[in-house]
Structures are given as structure tokens and as C-alpha cells.
PDB file of C-alpha atoms in Angstrom:
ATOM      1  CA  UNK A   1      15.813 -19.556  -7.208  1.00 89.00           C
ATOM      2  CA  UNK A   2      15.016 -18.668 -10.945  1.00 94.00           C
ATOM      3  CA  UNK A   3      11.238 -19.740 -11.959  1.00 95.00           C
ATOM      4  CA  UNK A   4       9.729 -19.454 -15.429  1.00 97.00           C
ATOM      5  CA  UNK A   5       6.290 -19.703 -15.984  1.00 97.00           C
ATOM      6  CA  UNK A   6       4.037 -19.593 -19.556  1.00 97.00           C
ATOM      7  CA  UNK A   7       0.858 -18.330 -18.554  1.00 97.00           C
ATOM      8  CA  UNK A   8      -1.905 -19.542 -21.609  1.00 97.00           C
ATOM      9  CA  UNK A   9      -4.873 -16.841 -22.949  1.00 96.00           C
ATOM     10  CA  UNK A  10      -7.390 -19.168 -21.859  1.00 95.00           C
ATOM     11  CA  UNK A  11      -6.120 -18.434 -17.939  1.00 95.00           C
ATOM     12  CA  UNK A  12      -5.964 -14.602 -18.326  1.00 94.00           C
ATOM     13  CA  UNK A  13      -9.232 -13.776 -17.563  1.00 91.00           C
ATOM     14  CA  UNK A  14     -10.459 -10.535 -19.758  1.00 91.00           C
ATOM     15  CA  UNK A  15      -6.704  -9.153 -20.593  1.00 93.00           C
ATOM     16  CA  UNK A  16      -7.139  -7.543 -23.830  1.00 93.00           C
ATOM     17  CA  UNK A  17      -4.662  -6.260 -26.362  1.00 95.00           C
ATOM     18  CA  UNK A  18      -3.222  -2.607 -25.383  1.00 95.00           C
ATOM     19  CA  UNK A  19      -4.287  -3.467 -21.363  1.00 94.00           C
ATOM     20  CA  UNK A  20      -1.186  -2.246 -19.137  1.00 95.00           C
ATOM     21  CA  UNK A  21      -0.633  -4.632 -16.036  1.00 96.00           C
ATOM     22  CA  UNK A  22       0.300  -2.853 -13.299  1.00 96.00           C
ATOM     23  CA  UNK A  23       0.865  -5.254 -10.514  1.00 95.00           C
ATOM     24  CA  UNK A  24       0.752  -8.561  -9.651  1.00 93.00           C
ATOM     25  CA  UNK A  25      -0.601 -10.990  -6.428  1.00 92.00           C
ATOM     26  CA  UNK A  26       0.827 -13.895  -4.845  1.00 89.00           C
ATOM     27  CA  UNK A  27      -0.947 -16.207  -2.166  1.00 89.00           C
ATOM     28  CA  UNK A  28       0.993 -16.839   0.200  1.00 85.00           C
ATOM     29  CA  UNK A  29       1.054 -19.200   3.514  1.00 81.00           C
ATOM     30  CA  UNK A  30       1.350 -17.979   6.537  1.00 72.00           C
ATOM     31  CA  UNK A  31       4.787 -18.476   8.323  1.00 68.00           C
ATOM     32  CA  UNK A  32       7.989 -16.479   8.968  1.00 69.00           C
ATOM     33  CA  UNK A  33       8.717 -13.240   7.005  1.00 65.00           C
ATOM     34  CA  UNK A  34      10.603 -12.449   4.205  1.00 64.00           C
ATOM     35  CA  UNK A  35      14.239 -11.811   5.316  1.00 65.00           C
ATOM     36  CA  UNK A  36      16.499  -9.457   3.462  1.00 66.00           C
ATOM     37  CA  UNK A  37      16.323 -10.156  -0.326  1.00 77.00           C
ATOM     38  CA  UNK A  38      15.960  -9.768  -3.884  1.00 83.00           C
ATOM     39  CA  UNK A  39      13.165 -10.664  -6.122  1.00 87.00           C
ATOM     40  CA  UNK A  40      12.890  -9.625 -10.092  1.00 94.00           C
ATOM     41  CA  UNK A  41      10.420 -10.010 -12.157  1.00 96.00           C
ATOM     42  CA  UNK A  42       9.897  -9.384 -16.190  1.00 98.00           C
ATOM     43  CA  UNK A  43       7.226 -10.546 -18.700  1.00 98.00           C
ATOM     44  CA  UNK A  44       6.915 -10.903 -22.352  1.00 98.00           C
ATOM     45  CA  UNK A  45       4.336 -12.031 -24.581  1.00 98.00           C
ATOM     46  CA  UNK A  46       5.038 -15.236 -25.998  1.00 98.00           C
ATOM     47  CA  UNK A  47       3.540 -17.885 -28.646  1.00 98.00           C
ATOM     48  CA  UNK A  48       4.704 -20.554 -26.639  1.00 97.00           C
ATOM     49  CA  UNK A  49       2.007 -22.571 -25.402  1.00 97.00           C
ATOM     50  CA  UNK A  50       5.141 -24.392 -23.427  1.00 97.00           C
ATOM     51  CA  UNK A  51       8.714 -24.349 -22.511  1.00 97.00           C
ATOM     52  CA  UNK A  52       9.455 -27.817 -23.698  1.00 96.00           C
ATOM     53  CA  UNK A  53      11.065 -30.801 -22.800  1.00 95.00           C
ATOM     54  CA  UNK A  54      14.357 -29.551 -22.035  1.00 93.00           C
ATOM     55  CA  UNK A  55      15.927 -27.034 -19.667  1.00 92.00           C
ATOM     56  CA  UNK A  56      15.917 -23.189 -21.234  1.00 95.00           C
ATOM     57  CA  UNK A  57      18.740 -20.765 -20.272  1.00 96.00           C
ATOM     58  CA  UNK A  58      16.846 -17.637 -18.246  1.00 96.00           C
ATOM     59  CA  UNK A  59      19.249 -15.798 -19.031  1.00 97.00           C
ATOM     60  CA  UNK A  60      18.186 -15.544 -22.338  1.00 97.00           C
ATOM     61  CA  UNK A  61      14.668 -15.429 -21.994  1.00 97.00           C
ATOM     62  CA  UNK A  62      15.051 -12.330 -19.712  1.00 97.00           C
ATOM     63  CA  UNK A  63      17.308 -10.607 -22.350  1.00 97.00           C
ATOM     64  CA  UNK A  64      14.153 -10.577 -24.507  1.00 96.00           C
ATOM     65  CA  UNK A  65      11.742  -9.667 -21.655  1.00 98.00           C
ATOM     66  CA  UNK A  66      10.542  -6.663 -20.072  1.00 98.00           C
ATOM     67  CA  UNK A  67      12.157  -6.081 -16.242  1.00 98.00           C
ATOM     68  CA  UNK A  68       8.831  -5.203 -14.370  1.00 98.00           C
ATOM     69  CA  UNK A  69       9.580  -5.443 -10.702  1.00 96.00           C
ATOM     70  CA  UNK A  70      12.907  -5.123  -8.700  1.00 94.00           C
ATOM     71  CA  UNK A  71      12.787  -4.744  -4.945  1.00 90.00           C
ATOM     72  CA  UNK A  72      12.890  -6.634  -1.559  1.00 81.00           C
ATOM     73  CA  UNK A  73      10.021  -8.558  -1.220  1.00 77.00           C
ATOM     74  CA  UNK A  74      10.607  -8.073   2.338  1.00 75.00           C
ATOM     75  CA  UNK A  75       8.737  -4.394   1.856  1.00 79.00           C
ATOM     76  CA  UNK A  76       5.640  -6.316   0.416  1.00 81.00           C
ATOM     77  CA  UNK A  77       4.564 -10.005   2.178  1.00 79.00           C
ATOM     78  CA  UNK A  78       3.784  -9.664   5.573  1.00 77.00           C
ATOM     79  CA  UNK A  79       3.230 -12.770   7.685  1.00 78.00           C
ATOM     80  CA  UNK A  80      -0.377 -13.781   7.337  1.00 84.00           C
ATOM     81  CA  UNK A  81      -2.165 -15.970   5.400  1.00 86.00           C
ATOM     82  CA  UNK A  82      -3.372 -13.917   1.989  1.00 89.00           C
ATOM     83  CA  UNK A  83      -2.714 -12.363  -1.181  1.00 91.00           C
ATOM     84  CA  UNK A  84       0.293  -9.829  -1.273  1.00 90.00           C
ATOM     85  CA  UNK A  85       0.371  -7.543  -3.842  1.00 93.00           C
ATOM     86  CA  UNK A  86       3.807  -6.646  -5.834  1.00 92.00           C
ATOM     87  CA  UNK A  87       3.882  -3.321  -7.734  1.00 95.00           C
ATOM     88  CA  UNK A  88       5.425  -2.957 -10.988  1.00 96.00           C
ATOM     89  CA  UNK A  89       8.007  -0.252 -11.562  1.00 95.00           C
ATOM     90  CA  UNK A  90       6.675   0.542 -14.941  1.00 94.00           C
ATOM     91  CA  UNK A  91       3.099  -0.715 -16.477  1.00 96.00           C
ATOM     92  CA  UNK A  92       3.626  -3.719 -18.767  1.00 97.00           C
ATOM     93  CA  UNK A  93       2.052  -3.623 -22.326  1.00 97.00           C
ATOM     94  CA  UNK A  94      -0.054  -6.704 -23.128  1.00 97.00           C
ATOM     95  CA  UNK A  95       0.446  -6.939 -26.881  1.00 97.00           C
ATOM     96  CA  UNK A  96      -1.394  -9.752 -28.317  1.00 97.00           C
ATOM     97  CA  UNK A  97       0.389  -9.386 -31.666  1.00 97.00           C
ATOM     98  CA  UNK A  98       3.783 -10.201 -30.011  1.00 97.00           C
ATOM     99  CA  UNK A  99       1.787 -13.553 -29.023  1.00 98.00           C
ATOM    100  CA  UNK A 100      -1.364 -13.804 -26.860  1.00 98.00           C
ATOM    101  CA  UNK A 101       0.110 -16.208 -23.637  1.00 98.00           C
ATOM    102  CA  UNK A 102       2.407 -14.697 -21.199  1.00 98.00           C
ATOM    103  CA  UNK A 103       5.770 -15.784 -20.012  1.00 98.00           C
ATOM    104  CA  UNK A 104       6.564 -14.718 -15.921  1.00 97.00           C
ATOM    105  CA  UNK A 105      10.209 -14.835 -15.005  1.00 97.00           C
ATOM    106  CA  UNK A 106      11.159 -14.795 -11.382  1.00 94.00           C
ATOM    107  CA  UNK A 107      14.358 -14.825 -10.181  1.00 93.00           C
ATOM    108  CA  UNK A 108      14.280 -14.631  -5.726  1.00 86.00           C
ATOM    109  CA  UNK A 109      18.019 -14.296  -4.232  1.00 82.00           C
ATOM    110  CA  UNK A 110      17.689 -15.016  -0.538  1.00 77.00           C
ATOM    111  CA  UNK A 111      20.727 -12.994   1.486  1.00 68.00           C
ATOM    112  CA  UNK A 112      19.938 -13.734   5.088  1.00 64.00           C
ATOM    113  CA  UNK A 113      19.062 -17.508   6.371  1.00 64.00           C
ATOM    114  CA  UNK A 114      15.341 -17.665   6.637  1.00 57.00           C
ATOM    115  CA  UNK A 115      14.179 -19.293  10.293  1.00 55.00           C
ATOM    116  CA  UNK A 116      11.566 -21.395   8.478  1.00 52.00           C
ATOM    117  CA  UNK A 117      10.249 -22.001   5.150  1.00 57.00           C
ATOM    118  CA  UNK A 118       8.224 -19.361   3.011  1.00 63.00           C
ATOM    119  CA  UNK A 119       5.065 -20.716   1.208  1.00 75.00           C
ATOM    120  CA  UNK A 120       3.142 -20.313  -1.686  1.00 80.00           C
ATOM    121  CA  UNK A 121      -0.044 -21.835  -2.931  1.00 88.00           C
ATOM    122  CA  UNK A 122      -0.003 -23.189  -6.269  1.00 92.00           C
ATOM    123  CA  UNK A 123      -2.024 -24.632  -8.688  1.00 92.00           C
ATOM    124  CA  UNK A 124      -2.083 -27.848 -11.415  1.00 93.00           C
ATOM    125  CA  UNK A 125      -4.003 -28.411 -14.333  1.00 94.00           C
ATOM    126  CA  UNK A 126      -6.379 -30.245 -11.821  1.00 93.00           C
ATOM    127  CA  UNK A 127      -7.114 -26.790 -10.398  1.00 93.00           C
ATOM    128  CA  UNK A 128      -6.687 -24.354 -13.223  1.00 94.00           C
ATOM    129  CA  UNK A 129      -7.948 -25.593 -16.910  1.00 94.00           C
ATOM    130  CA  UNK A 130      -5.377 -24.605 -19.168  1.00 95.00           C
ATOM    131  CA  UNK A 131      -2.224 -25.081 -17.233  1.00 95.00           C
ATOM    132  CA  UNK A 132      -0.278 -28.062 -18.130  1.00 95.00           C
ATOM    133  CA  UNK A 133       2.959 -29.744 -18.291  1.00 95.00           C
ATOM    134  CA  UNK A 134       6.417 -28.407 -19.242  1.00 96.00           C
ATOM    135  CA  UNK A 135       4.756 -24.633 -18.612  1.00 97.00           C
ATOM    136  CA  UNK A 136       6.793 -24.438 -15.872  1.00 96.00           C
ATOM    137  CA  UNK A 137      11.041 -24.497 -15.530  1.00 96.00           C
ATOM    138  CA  UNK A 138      13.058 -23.583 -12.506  1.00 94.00           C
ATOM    139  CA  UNK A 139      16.131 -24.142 -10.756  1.00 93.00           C
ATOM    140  CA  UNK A 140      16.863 -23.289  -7.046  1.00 85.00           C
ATOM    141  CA  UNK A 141      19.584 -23.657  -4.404  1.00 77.00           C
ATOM    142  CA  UNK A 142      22.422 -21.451  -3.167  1.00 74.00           C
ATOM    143  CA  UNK A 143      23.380 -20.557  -6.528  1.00 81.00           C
ATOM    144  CA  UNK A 144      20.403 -21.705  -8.528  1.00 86.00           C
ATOM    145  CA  UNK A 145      21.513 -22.670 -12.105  1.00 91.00           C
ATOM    146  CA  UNK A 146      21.201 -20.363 -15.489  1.00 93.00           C
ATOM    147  CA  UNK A 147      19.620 -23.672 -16.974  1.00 93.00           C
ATOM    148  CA  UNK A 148      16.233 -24.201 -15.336  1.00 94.00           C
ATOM    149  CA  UNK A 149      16.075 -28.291 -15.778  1.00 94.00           C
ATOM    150  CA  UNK A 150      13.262 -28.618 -13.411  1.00 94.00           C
ATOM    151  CA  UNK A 151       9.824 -28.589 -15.302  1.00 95.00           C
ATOM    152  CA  UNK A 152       6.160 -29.515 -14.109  1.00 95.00           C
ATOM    153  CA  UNK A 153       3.008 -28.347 -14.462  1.00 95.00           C
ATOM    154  CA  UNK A 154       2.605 -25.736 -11.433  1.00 95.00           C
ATOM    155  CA  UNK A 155       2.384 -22.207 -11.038  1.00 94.00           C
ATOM    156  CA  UNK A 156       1.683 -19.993  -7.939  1.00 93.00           C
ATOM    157  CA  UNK A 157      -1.911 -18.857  -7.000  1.00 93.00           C
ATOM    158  CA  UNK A 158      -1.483 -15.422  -8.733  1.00 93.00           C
ATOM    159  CA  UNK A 159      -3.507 -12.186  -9.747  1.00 93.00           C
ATOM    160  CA  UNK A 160      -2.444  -9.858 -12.678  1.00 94.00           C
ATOM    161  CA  UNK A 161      -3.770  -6.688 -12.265  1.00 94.00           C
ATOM    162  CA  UNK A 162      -4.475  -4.587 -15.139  1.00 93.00           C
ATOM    163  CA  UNK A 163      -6.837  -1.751 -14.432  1.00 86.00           C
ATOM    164  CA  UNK A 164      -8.842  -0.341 -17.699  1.00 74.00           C
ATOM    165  CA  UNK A 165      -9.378   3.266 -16.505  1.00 62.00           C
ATOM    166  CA  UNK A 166      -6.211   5.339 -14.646  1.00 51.00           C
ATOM    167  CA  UNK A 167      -9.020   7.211 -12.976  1.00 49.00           C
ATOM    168  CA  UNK A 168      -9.673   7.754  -9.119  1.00 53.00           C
ATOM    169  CA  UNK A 169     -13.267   8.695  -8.020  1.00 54.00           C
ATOM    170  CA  UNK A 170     -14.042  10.286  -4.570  1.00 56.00           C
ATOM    171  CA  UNK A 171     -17.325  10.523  -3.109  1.00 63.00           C
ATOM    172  CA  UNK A 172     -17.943  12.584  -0.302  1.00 57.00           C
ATOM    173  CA  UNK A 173     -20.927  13.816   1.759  1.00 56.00           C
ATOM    174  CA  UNK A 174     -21.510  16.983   2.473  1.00 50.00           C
TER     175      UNK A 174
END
């Protein structure tokens, strides 16, 4: 399944020009667990306040976009309920001047039959003010498309992380 996802300023919380992103969250349901696959991620800043009316070709929007996480998922969602937390290889750069909304590509290659469906929560623009429609495109199936023809309005219940300060603190009794 490829996914692609514009993610507007006015849903970003605090992010601030020069922040690094570290990590993000997904929600998931509880259920089976992940069996062995593939998930990558990249961002890039973006203008866009949508993807438009027509499919887009993820294969060239991840040529332009930063490859942030590359792993199997497997290693990171366990089976409960919760938020599951998937760590970037390398700190992504918000830069505000390269546009201030944020474009998530996903693309999740299954390679062993899953015993029953994995979940996520997502939210609308009844949910989340700012989302709306053609912000999301995706394709899925066995061998999901390049062109993601599938739009709507949805995206997964999600944290960025983006710590200000790189600093650990310890305090200990004596």
C-alpha cells in the first residue's frame, strides 16, 4: 500500500522553522501483529495545501522527499490498543521556507499473509480542523499502483515528535 498525506500548518501544533522531527506515532487498534514487512517513510515540506483532483505518481513525489524511516514495522507495533512510536533514521529538517505544510509518504509492503486485519485510527475534517478533501491519495493491493487514484479526506491518528532541546537530565537522590 502507498499512502500520501499533506499535513496543513494549522494541524502542526508548535513546529517551528529549524525544529528537527525525530519520530513519529501511530494509533493503532488492537488486533494481530505486524507480520514480516516493510514500511518507508519520507517527508518534505510542501506549499500544497492539497494533492488535487487527480491521482499523483509517488514515485515522484518521493524522488523529491527526504527517506526518514526504513524498517519492519514488525520491531515497533505490538498488539495492544495505543500509540506506537516509529523512529526516524535521521532527524528531518522542518524548513518553513521550502513551504510551511508537510507532505507524509508511506509506502507498507506486506510479505507474509496477515491472520487478521491491522488497524489504524484516523481522523476527518469532522475531527481535526484543517484536514480536508483531496489531502489524502493512496493505492493498495498486492502490488499497489505508482498512481495513487484513491483520494479522501483522512489521515491516521498521528504524533510528530520534534524535541527542542537534545538534552537528557537525571535526577538522583543521594
Amino acid at each position: 500500500s502507498k499512502y500520501a498525506y499533506i499535513f496543513p500548518k494549522s494541524v502542526l501544533g508548535n513546529l517551528q522553522n529549524g525544529d528537527s522531527i525525530t519520530s513519529l506515532e501511530f494509533m493503532r487498534t488492537d488486533g494481530d501483529t505486524l507480520r514480516q514487512s516493510r514500511m518507508r517513510m519520507w517527508l518534505v515540506n510542501t506549499s500544497r495545501s492539497d494533492l488535487g483532483a487527480t491521482g499523483i505518481r509517488f514515485s515522484q513525489e518521493t524522488a523529491a522527499a527526504t527517506l526518514v524511516h526504513d524498517d519492519n514495522p514488525q520491531k515497533h507495533f505490538g498488539r495492544d490498543e495505543k500509540f506506537y512510536r516509529l523512529p526516524f533514521n535521521k532527524p528531518f529538517v522542518y524548513d518553513s521556507l521550502a513551504g510551511e505544510n508537510l507532505l507524509l509518504l508511506v509506502f507498507f509492503e506486506q510479505k507474509d499473509t496477515f491472520k487478521a486485519g491491522v488497524s489504524f485510527y484516523f481522523e476527518g475534517s469532522a475531527t481535526v480542523n484543517g484536514y480536508g478533501s483531496q489531502q489524502t491519495h493512496f493505492s493498495a493491493g498486492l502490488t499497489a499502483s505508482d498512481t495513487l487514484n484513491n483520494i479522501t479526506e483522512y489521515h491516521p491518528t498521528i504524533i510528530f515528535n520534534y524535541p527542542r532541546k537534545d538534552v537528557d537530565l537525571l535526577v538522583r537522590g543521594t
